[in-house]
XYZ file of C-alpha atoms in Angstrom:
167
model
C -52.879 -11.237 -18.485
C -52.540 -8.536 -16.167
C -52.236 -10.790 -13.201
C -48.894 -12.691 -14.779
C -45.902 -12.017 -13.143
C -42.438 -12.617 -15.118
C -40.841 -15.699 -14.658
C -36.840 -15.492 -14.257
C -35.642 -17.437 -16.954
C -33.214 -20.599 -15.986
C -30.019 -19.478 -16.981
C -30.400 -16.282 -15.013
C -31.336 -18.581 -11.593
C -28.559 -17.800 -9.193
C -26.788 -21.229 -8.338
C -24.974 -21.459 -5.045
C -21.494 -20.542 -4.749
C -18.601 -23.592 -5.195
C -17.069 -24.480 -2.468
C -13.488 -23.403 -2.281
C -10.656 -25.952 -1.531
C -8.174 -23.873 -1.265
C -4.983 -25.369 0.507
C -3.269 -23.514 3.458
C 0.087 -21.685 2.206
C 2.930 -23.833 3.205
C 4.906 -22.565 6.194
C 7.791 -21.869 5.956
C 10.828 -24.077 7.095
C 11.990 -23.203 10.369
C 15.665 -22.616 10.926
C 17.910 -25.248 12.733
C 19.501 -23.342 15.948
C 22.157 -21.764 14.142
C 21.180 -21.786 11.258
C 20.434 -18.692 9.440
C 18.090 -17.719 6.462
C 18.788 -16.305 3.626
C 16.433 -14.062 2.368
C 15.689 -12.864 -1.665
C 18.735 -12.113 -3.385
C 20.603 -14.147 -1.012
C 20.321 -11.278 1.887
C 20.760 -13.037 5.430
C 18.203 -12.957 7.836
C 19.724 -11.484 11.315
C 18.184 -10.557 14.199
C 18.128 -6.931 15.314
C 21.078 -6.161 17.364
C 23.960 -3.566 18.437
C 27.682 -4.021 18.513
C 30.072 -5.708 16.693
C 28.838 -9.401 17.323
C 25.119 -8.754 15.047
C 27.227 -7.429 12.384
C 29.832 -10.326 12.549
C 27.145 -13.040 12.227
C 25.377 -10.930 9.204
C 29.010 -10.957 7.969
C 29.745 -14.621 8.294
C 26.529 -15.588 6.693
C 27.007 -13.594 3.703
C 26.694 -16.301 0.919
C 29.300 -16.839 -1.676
C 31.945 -14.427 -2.456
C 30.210 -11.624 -0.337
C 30.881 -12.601 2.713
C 35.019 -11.832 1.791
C 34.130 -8.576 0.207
C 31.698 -7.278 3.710
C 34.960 -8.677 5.757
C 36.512 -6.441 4.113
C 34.481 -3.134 3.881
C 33.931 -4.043 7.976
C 37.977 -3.888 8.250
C 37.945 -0.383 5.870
C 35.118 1.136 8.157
C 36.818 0.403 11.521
C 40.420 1.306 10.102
C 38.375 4.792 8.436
C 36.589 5.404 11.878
C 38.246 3.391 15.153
C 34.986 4.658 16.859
C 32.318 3.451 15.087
C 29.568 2.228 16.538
C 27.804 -0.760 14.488
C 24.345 -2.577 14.501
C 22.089 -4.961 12.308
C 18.605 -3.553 11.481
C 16.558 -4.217 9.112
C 18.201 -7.547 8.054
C 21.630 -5.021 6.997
C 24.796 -3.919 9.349
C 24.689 -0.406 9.916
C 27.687 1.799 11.021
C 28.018 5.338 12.509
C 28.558 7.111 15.569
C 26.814 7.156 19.040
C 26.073 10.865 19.059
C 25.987 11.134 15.557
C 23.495 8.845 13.974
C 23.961 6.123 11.102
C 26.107 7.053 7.973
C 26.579 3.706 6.171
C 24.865 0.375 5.959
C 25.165 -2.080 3.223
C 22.945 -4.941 1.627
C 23.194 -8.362 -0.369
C 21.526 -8.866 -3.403
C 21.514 -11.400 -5.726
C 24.344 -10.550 -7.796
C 26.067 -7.392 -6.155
C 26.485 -5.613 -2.640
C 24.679 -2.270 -2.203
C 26.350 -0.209 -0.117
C 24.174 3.100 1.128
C 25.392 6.215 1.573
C 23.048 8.509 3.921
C 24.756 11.431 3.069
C 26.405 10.858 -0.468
C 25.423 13.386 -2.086
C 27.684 15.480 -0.032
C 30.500 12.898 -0.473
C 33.512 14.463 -2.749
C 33.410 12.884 -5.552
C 30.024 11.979 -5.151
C 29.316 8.493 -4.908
C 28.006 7.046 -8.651
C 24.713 5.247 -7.305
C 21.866 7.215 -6.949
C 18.984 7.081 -5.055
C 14.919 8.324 -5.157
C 15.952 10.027 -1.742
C 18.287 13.193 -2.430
C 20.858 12.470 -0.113
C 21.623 8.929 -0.248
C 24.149 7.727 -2.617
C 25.068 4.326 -3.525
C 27.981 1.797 -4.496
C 27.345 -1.097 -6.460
C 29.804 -4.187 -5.619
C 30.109 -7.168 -7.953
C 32.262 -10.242 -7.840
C 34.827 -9.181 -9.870
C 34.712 -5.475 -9.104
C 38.102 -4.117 -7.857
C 37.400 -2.064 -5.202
C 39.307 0.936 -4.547
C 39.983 1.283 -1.205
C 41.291 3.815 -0.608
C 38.304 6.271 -2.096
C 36.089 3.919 -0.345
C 38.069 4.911 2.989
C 38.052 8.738 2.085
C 34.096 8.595 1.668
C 33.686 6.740 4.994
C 35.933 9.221 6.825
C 33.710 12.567 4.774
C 30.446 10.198 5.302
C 31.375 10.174 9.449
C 31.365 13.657 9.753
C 28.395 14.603 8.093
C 25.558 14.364 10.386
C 24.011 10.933 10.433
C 20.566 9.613 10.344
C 18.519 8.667 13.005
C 16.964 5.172 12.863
């Protein structure tokens, strides 16, 4: 009895690994030339760029009602600060000056615009949105939000002259 050594019992056997037939994850679409993408919560897809004509395309493919309302804050921006120096990074138009750095962007979302702040919470009154990062404040922009533009021009003239990030 000594000599016997334990046999494994049958359910314990190992049995070789099944196959897996896992598909490949479907590509996606590519974009006709001219065509542009539009990203979760409707955010377009542009390609990194400086000067007005990145920001204009962004703007123009805007879906929906958005596109009217970032005409519009584009206008209030240039009226605020004739200088301003714009780009699109990070699939968002940024603005601010060449010296200076970047003091405002803004971003679609599914049901609202976010504009950003960099230096909000130095804005008088403070902008309402806030953010994780101490300094940024936000503005929320629905479809049937009013916006006051002229406290929307007054925080992009304060914003301006604050010193801007650096991206």
């Amino acid at each position: 009895m000594a000599d016997k050594t334990p046999k494994k019992s049958a359910t314990a056997a190992k049995k070789p690994a099944a196959k897996k037939t896992t598909k490949p994850p479907k590509a996606m679409p590519k974009p006709k030339p001219g065509e542009v993408v539009l990203l979760s919560g409707g955010n377009p897809q542009i390609a990194k760029g400086y000067g007005d004509a990145p920001v204009q395309a962004y703007i123009a493919a805007m879906p929906e009602w958005k596109s009217e309302v970032g005409r519009r804050l584009d206008s209030l921006i240039e009226s605020a600060v004739p200088n301003v120096s714009k780009a699109v990074k990070w699939n968002s138009p940024f603005y601010g000056l060449e010296d200076n750095g970047w003091f405002l962007s803004f971003h679609c979302f599914t049901k609202y615009i976010k504009v950003a702040f960099f230096r909000g919470a130095s804005l008088k009154p403070v902008p309402p949105g806030t953010s994780k990062q101490k300094d940024v404040r936000y503005l929320d922009i629905y479809e049937h939000d009013e916006l006051d533009e002229t406290q929307f021009a007054d925080w992009v003239k304060q914003a301006s002259k604050l010193p801007g990030e650096k991206m």
